[in-house]
Coordinates of C-alpha atoms in Angstrom, one line a residue:
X1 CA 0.0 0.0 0.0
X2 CA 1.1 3.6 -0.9
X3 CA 1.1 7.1 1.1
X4 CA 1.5 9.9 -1.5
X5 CA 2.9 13.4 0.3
X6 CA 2.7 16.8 -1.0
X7 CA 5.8 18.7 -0.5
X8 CA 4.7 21.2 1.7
X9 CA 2.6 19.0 4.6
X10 CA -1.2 19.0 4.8
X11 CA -2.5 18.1 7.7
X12 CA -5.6 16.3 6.6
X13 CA -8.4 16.3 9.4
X14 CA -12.2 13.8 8.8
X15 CA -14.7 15.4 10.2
X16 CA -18.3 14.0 10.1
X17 CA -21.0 17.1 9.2
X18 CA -24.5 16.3 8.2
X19 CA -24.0 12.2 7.8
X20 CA -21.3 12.9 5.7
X21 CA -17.9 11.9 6.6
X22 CA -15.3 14.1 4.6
X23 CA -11.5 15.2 4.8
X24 CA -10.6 18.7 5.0
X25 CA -7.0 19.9 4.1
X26 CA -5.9 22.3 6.5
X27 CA -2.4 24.0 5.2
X28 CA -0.2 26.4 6.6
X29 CA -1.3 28.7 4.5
X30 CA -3.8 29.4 1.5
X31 CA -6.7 27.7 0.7
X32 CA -6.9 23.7 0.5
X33 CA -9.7 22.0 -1.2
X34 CA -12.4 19.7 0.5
X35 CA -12.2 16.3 -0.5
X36 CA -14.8 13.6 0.0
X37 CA -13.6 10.4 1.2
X38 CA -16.8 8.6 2.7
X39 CA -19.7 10.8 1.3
X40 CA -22.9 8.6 3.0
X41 CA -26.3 8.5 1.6
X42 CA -30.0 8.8 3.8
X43 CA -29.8 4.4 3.8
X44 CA -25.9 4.4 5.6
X45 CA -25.7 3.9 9.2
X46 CA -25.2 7.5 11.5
X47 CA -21.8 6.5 13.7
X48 CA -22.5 5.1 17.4
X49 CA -19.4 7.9 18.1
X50 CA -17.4 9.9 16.2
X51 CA -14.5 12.0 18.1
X52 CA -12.5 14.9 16.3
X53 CA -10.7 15.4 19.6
X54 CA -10.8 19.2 18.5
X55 CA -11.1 20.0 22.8
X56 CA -10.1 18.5 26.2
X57 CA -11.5 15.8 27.8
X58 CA -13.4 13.9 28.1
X59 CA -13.7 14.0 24.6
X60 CA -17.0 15.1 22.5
X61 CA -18.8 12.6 20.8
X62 CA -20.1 15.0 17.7
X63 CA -21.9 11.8 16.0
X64 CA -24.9 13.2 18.7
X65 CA -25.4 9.8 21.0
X66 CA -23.7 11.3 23.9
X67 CA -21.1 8.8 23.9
X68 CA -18.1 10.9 25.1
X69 CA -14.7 9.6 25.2
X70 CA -13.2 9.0 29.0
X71 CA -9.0 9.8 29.1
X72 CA -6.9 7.9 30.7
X73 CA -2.7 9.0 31.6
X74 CA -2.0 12.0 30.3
X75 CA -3.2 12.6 27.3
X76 CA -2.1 15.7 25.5
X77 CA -5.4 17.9 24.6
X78 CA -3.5 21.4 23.4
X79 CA -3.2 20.7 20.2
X80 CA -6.7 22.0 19.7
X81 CA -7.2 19.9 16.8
X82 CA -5.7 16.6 17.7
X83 CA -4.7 14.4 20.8
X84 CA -1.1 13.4 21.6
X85 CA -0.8 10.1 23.1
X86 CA 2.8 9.7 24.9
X87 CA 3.3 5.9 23.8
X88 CA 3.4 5.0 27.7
X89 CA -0.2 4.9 29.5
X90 CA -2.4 7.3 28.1
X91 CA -5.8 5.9 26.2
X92 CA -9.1 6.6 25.9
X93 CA -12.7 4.5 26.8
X94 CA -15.3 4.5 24.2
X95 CA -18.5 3.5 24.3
X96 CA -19.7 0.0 25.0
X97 CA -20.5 -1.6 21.3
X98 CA -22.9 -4.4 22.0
X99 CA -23.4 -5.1 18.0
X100 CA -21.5 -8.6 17.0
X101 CA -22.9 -8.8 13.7
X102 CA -20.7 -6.0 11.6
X103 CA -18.6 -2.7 12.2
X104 CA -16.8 -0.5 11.4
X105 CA -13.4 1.6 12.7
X106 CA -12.0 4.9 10.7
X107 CA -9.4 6.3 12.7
X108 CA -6.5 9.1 11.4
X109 CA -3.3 9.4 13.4
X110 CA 0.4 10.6 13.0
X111 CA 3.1 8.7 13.9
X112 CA 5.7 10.7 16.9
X113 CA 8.0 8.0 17.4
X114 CA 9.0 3.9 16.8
X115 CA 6.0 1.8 18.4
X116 CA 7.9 -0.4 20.3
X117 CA 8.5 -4.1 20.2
X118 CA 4.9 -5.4 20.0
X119 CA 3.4 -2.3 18.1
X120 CA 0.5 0.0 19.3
X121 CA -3.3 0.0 19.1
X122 CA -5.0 2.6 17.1
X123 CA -8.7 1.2 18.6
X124 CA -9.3 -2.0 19.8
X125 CA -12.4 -4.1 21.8
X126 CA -11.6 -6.7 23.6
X127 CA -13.5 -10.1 23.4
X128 CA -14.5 -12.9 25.3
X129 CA -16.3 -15.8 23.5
X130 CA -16.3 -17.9 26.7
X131 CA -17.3 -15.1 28.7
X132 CA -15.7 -15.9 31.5
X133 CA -13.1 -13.5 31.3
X134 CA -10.1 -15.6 30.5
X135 CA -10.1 -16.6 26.6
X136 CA -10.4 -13.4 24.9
X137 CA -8.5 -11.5 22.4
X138 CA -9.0 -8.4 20.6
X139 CA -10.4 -6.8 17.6
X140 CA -8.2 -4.3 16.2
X141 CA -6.8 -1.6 14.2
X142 CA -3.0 -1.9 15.5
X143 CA 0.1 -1.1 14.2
X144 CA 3.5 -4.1 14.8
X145 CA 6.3 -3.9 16.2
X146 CA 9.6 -5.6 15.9
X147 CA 8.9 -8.4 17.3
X148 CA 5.7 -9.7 15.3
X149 CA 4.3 -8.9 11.9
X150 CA 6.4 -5.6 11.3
X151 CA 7.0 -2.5 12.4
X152 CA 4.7 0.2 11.5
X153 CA 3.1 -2.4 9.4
X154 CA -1.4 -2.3 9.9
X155 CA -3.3 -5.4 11.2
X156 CA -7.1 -5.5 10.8
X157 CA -8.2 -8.2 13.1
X158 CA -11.8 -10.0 14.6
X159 CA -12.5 -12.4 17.2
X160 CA -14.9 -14.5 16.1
X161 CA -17.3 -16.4 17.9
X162 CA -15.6 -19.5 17.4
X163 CA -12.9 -18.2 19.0
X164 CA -10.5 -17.7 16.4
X165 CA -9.2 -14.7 14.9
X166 CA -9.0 -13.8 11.6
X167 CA -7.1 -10.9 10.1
X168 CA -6.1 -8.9 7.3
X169 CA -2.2 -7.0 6.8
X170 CA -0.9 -4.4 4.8
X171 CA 2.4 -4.1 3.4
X172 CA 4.0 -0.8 4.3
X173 CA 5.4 1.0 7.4
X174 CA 2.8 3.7 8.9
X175 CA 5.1 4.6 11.3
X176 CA 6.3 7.2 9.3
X177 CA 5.4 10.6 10.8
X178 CA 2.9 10.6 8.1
X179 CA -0.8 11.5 8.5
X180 CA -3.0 8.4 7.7
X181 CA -6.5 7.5 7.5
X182 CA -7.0 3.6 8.0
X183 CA -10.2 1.8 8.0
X184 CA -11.7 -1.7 9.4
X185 CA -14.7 -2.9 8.0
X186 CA -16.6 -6.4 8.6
X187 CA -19.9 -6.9 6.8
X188 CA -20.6 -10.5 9.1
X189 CA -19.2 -12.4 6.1
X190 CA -15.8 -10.7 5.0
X191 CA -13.1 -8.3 6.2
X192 CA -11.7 -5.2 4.5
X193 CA -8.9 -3.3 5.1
X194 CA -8.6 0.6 3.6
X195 CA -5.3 2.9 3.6
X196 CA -5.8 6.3 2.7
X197 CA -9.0 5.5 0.4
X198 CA -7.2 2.0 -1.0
X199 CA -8.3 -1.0 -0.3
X200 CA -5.3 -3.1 0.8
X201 CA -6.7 -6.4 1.8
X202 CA -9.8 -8.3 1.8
X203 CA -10.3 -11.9 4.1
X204 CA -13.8 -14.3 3.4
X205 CA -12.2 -16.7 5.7
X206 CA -15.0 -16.6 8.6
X207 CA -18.3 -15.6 8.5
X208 CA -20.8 -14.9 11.2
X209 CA -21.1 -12.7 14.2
X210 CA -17.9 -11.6 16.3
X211 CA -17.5 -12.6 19.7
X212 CA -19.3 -11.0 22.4
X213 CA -17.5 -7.6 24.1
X214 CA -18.5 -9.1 27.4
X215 CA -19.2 -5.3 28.5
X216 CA -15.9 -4.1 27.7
X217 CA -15.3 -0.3 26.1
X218 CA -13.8 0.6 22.8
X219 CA -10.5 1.5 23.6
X220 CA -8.1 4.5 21.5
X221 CA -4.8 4.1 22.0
X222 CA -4.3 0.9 23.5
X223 CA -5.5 -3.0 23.8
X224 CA -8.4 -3.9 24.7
X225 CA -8.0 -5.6 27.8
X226 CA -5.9 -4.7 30.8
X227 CA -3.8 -1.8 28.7
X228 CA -0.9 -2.8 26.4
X229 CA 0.9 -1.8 22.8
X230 CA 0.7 2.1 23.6
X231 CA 0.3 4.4 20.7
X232 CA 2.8 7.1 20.7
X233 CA 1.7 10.0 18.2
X234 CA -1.2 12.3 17.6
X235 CA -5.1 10.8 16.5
X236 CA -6.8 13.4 14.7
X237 CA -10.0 11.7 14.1
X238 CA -11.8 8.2 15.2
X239 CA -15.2 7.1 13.8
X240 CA -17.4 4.3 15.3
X241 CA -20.3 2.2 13.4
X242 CA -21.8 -0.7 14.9
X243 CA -22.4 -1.4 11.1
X244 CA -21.0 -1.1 7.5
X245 CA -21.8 2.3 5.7
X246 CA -22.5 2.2 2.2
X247 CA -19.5 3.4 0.7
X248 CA -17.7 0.6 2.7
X249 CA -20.1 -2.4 1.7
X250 CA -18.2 -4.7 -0.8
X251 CA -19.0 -3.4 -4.7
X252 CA -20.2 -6.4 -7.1
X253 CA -17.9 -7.6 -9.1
X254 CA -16.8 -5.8 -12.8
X255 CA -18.1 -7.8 -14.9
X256 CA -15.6 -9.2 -17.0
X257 CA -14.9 -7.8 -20.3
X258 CA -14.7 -10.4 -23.6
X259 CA -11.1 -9.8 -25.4
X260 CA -9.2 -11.7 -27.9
X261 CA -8.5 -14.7 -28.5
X262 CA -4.9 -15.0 -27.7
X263 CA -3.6 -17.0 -31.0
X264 CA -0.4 -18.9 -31.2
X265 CA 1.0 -19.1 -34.9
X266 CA 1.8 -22.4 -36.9
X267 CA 5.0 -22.8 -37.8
X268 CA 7.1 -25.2 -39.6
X269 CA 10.8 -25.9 -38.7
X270 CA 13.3 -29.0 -39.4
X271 CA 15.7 -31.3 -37.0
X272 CA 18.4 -29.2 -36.0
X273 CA 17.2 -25.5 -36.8
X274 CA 15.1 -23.1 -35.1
X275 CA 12.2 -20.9 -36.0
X276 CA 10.1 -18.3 -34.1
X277 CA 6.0 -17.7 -33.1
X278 CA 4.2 -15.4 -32.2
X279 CA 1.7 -14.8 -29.4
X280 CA -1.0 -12.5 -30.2
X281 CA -4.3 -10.9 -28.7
X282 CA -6.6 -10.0 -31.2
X283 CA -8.4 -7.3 -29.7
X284 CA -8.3 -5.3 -26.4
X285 CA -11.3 -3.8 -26.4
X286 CA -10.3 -1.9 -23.1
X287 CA -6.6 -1.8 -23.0
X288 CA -4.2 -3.9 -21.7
X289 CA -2.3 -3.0 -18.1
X290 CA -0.6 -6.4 -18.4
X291 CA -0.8 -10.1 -18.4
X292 CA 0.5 -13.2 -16.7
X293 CA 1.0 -16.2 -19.3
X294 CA 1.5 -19.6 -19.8
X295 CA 2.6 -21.2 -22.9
X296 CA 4.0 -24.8 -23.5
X297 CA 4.5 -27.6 -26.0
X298 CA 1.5 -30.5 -25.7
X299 CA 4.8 -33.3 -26.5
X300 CA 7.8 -32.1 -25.9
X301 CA 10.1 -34.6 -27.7
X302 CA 9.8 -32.8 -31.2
X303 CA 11.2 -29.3 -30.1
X304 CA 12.5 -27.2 -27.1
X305 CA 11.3 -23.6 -26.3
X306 CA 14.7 -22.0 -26.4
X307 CA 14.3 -18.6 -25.9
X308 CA 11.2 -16.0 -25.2
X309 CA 10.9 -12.1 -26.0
X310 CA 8.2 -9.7 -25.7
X311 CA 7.1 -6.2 -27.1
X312 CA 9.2 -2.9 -26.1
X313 CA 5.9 -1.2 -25.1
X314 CA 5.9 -3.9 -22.2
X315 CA 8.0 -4.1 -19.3
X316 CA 8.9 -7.9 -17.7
X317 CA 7.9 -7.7 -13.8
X318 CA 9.0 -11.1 -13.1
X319 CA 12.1 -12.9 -14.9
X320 CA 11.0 -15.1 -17.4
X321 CA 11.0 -18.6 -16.7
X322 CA 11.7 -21.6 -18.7
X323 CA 11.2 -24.9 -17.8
X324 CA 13.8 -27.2 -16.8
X325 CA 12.4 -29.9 -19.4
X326 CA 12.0 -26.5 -21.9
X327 CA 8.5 -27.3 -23.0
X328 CA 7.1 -24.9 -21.1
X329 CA 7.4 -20.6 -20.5
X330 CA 6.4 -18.1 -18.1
X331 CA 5.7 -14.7 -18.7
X332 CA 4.5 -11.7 -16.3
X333 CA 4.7 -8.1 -18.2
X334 CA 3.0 -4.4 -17.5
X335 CA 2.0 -2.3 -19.7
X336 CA 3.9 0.8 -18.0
X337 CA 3.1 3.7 -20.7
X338 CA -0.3 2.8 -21.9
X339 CA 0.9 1.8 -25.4
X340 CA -1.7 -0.7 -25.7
X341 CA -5.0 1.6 -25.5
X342 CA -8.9 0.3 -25.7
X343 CA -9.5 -1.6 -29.3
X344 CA -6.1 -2.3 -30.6
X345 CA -5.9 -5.0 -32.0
X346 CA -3.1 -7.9 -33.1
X347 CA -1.0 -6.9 -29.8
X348 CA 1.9 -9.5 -29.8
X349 CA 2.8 -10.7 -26.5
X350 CA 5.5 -12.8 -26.7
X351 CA 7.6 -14.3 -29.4
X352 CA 9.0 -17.7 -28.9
X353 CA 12.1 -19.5 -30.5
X354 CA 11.1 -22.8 -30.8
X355 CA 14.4 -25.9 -31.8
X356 CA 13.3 -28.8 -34.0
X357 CA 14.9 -31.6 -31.8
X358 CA 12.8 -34.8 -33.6
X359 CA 10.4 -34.8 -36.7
X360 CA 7.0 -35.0 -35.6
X361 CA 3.9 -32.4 -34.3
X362 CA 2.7 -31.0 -31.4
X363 CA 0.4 -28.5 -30.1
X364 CA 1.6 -24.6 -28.8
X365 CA -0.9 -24.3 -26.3
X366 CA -1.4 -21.0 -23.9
X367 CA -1.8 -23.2 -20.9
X368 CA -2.7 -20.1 -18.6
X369 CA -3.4 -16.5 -18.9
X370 CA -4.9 -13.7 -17.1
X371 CA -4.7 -10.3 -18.7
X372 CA -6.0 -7.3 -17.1
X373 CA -7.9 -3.9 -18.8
X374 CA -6.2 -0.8 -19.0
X375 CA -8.8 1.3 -17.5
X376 CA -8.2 2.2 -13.0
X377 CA -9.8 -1.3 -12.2
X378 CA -7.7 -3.4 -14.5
X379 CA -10.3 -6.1 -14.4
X380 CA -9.4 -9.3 -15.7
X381 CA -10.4 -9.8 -19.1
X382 CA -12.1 -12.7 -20.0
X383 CA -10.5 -14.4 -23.2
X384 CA -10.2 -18.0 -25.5
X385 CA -6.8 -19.1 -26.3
X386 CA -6.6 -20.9 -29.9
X387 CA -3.5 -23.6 -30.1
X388 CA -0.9 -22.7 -32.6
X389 CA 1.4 -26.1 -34.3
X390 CA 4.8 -27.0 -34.6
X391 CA 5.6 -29.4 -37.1
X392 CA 9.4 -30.6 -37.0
X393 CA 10.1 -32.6 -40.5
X394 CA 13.8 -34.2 -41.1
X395 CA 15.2 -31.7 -43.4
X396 CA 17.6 -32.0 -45.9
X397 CA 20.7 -33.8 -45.7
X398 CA 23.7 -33.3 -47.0
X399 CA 25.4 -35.3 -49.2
X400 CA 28.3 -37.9 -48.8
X401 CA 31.6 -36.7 -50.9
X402 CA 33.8 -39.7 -52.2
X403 CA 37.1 -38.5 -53.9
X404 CA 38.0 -42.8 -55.0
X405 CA 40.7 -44.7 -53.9
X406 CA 43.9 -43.8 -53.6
X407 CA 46.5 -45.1 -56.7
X408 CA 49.8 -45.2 -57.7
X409 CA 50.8 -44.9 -61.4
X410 CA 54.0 -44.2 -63.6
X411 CA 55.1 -40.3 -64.5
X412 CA 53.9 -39.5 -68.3
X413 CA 50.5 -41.5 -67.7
X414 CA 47.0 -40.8 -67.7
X415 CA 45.3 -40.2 -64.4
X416 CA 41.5 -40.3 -63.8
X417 CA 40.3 -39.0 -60.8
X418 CA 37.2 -40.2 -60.0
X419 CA 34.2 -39.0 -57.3
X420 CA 31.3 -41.0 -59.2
X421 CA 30.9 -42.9 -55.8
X422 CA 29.6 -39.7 -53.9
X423 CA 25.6 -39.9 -52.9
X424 CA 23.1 -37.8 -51.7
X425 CA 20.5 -39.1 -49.4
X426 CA 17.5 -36.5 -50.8
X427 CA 18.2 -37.6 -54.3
X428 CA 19.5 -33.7 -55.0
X429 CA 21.8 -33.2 -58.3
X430 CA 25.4 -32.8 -57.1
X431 CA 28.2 -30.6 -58.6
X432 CA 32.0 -30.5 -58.2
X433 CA 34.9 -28.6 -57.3
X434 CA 38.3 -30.6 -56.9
X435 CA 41.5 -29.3 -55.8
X436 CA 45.1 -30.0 -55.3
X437 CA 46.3 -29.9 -51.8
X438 CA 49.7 -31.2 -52.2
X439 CA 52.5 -32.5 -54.6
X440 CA 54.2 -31.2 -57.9
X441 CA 51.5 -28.6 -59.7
X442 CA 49.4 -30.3 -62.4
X443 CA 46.5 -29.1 -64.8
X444 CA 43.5 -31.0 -64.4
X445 CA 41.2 -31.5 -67.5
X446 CA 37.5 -29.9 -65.9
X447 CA 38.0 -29.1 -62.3
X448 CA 34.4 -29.3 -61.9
X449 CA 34.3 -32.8 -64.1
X450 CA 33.2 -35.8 -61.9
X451 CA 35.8 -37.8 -63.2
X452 CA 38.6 -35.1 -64.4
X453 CA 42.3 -36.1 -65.8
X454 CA 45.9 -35.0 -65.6
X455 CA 49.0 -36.2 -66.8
X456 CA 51.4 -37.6 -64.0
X457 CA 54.5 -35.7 -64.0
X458 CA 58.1 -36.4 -64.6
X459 CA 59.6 -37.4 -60.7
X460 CA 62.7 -38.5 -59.0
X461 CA 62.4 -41.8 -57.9
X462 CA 58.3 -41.5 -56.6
X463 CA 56.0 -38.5 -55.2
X464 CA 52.5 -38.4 -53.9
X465 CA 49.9 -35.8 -54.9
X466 CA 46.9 -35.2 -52.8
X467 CA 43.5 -33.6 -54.2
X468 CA 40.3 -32.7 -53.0
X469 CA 36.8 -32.8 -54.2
X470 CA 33.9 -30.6 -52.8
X471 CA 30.2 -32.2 -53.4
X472 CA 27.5 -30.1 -53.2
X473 CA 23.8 -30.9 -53.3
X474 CA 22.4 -26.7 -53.5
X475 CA 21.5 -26.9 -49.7
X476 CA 25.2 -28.3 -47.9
X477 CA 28.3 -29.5 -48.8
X478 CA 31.0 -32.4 -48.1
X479 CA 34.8 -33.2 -48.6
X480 CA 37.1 -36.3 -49.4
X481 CA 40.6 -36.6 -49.9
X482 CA 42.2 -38.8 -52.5
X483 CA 46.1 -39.8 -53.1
X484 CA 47.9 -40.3 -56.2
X485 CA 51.4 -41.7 -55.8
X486 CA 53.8 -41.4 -58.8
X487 CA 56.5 -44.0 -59.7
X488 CA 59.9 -42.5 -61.8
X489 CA 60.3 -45.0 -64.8
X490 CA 63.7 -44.0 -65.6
X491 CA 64.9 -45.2 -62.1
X492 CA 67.8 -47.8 -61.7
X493 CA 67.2 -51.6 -62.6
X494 CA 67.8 -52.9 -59.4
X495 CA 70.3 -53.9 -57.0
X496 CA 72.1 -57.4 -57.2
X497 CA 74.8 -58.9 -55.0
X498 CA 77.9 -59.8 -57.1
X499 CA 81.0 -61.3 -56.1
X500 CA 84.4 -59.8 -56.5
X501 CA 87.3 -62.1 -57.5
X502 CA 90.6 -59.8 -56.3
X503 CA 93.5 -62.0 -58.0
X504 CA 96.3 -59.6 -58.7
X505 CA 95.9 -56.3 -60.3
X506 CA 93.1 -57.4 -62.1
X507 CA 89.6 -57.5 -60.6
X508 CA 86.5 -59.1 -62.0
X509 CA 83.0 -58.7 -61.1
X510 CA 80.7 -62.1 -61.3
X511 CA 76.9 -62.5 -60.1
X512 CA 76.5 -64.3 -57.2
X513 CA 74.0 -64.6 -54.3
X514 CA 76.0 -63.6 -51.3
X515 CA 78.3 -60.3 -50.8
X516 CA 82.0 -60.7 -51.8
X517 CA 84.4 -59.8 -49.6
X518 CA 87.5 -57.6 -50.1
X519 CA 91.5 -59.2 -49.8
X520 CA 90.2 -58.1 -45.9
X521 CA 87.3 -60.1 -46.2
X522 CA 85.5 -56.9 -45.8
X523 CA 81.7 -56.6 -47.6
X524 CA 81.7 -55.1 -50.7
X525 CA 78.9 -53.7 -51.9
X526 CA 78.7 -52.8 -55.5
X527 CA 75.5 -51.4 -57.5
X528 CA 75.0 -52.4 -61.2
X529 CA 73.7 -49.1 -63.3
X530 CA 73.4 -49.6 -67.0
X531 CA 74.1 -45.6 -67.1
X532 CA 77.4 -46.0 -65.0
X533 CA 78.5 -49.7 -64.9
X534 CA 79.4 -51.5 -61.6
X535 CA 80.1 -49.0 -58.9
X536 CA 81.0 -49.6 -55.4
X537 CA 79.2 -48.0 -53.1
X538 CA 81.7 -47.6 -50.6
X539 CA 83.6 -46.1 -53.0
X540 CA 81.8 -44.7 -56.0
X541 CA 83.4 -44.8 -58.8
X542 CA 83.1 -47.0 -61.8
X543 CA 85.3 -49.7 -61.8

């Protein structure tokens, strides 16, 4: 709940003229405005009391029963138009309410100081549903403390005749030096709690009459019972009913307001890639202040929700939330500067990236939603989703490059390489592109030729060359590597053991199977070259 202050203090003081109960604004100087914050009709209830502690004590009952208000300590009465209570005994007996069916408490204070541990009592009745003086507890306008619901932080609580107590909280510290008007309202079937003309809490929990008072007096500034939870600060005005005014009675329901549908698109995506839909409302017929959404796949072994967006007119007031098995997203966003106004219509919510994971279809579904009008109630719009698809199909494949086998041949010859053995599994035309990776440069005849040729070059001894062919079907491509080793034809005829005969000068060379030896009987290894002769290879030359 909010307090809104003007910069330059008001001092805002309800008085009850004529049956009606309004708020006057009482600067320091100039002119304020009258404001009506309870204006009652001839059928609403006249107060039992109603004290505007504008003199001293005991205080003036203006609500004309006669039910003056009896102080207790010592109450402050000089600030003419106000009370000060010091926070340590001082209070003040109201009258006797014997009504157990409904009432109603106003009651506008200022805070002076903290409220201690367990809070103070704005006004309070003590009740007994045993009547025997030893199980009661109190109804209650009272402030917390440290040491239970909060400091500074309004409880609205009944005893009922069952003997249990029901209550209603608030969410913000009063104890704030602040003028505020808080009410407590009970009908006999449901509590509310108001804060400066806001209603911050309602509770249906119990309904029937409250527990009997058991002669006890409305209390100001204190509990109930014996005395306890002081108030410390100045009470400007208190109002009793021993029912529920008009303005105060709970309003029927707005009724809701038809909108939409929220569509999810179709979409179509394959294994492996990712596509997005969209979320739409198809008419706001009174705005949209926000929405909280739901949205999920119906299997989710097709696809994944990967990712979520929404609209830069709306802002996310909760992180979005995937789910850990990412079939499902949640979405809370407002509406903070009215860009969605009454009857637009398409208004894209969210935009999902949803992953192909498995060929097949499911539903998108918007498995919850609750948007809310632009207008000051934000009702909740009443609204049919409509189920968008995701179909998730295989997708092409790419196709399988085969550059041959590898093959050795002689310099000088023909070489055909050949990539006829490549496939594609969609049955797509495929083209070529071969390269050479490695080896002694060579012109092929079509590099774009399933099956191109070259001419081996001239080598020393043997060489490998290595090319490449690319395959591609028009959608994806693929690689193999083929090798092409080439033999020189010019190269010697062999090696051969030969025995040496060393008989004198003369030396004579004769084929044998084992390694001569030398007049050492060292090996001698000798190479036969039909370009050279026989040369020794320990010593090379011809002999």
């Amino acid at each position: 709940m909010t307090s809104t202050h003007t910069t330059e203090r008001h001092r805002l003081r309800a008085i009850v003229l004529t049956g009606m109960l309004v708020l006057s604004a009482l600067a320091g100087v100039g002119v304020v405005p009258t404001v009506s914050v309870a204006a009652e009709n001839a059928s609403s209830p006249t107060p039992l009391a109603n004290y505007t502690f504008d003199g001293d004590c005991p205080v003036a009952d203006t609500s004309g029963n006669g039910n003056e208000g009896i102080c207790h300590g010592g109450v402050d009465t000089s600030g003419n138009e106000n009370f000060t209570f010091d926070g340590t005994d001082d209070y003040v007996d109201g009258p006797e309410v014997d009504s157990t069916d409904a009432f109603t408490w106003v009651a506008q204070f200022e805070t002076s100081a903290d409220q201690g541990e367990w809070g103070s009592s704005l006004v309070s009745r003590w009740d007994d549903p045993g009547g025997d003086g030893t199980d009661g507890g109190s109804n209650k306008l009272q402030l917390g403390g440290s040491n239970n619901w909060g400091s500074g932080v309004l409880r609205f609580q009944i005893v009922g005749a069952d003997g249990n107590t029901y209550s209603i909280e608030g969410t913000e510290n009063l104890a704030d030096g602040q003028s505020h008007t808080v009410v407590g309202v009970y009908n006999g079937s449901q509590m509310r709690l108001y804060v400066d003309g806001q209603v911050v809490g309602t509770n249906g929990d119990y309904s029937g009459p409250i527990a009997d008072a058991d002669d006890q007096p409305m209390r100001i500034g204190t509990r109930g019972d014996t005395g306890a939870t002081y108030f410390a600060g100045t009470i400007d005005q208190v109002t009793i009913y021993d029912a529920v005014p008009d303005e105060y009675q709970p309003s029927e329901p707005e009724p809701t307001q038809t909108a939409g549908p929220i569509v999810v698109e179709n979409t179509l995506t394959e294994v492996g890639n990712t596509t997005t839909v969209n979320v739409t409302l198809e008419t706001a017929p009174s705005g949209l202040a926000g929405y909280t959404l739901t949205v999920g796949l119906d299997t989710g072994t097709v696809g994944n929700i990967t990712d979520v967006t929404i609209p830069d007119a709306y802002e996310l007031s909760h992180p979005t939330e995937i789910g850990s098995d990412n079939d499902t997203v949640h979405i809370q966003a407002t509406d903070l500067y009215n860009e969605t106004v009454p009857g637009d219509t398409n208004v894209t919510l969210a935009r999902l990236s949803l992953e192909g994971t498995a060929t097949g279809t499911t539903n998108v579904s918007v498995q919850s939603v609750h948007p809310s009008t632009a207008d000051d109630d934000h009702a909740e719009l009443d609204t049919t989703v409509e189920a968008g698809t995701l179909v998730v199909e295989e997708g092409e494949q790419p196709p399988n490059a085969d550059a041959g086998d590898d093959q050795t041949v002689d310099e000088g010859s023909t070489v055909t390489l050949d990539a006829s053995g490549s496939d594609d599994q969609d049955g797509d035309p495929l083209s070529y592109s071969w390269l050479q990776t490695s080896g002694t440069s060579v012109t092929l005849s079509d590099t774009s030729a399933e099956q191109p040729t070259f001419t081996a070059p001239e080598v020393s001894g043997s060489e490998t060359l290595t090319f490449e062919v690319e395959v591609d079907d028009g959608e994806a491509t693929d690689t193999d590597t083929v090798s092409v080793t080439v033999q020189d034809t010019d190269a010697d005829t062999g090696e051969a053991l030969y025995r040496v005969n060393a008989a004198g000068p003369e030396i004579s060379v004769s084929g044998g199977t084992n390694w001569g030896e030398d007049t050492n009987a060292n090996p001698s290894p000798y190479l036969l070259s039909p370009e050279f002769g026989v040369t020794n290879q320990d010593q090379p030359e011809n002999l």
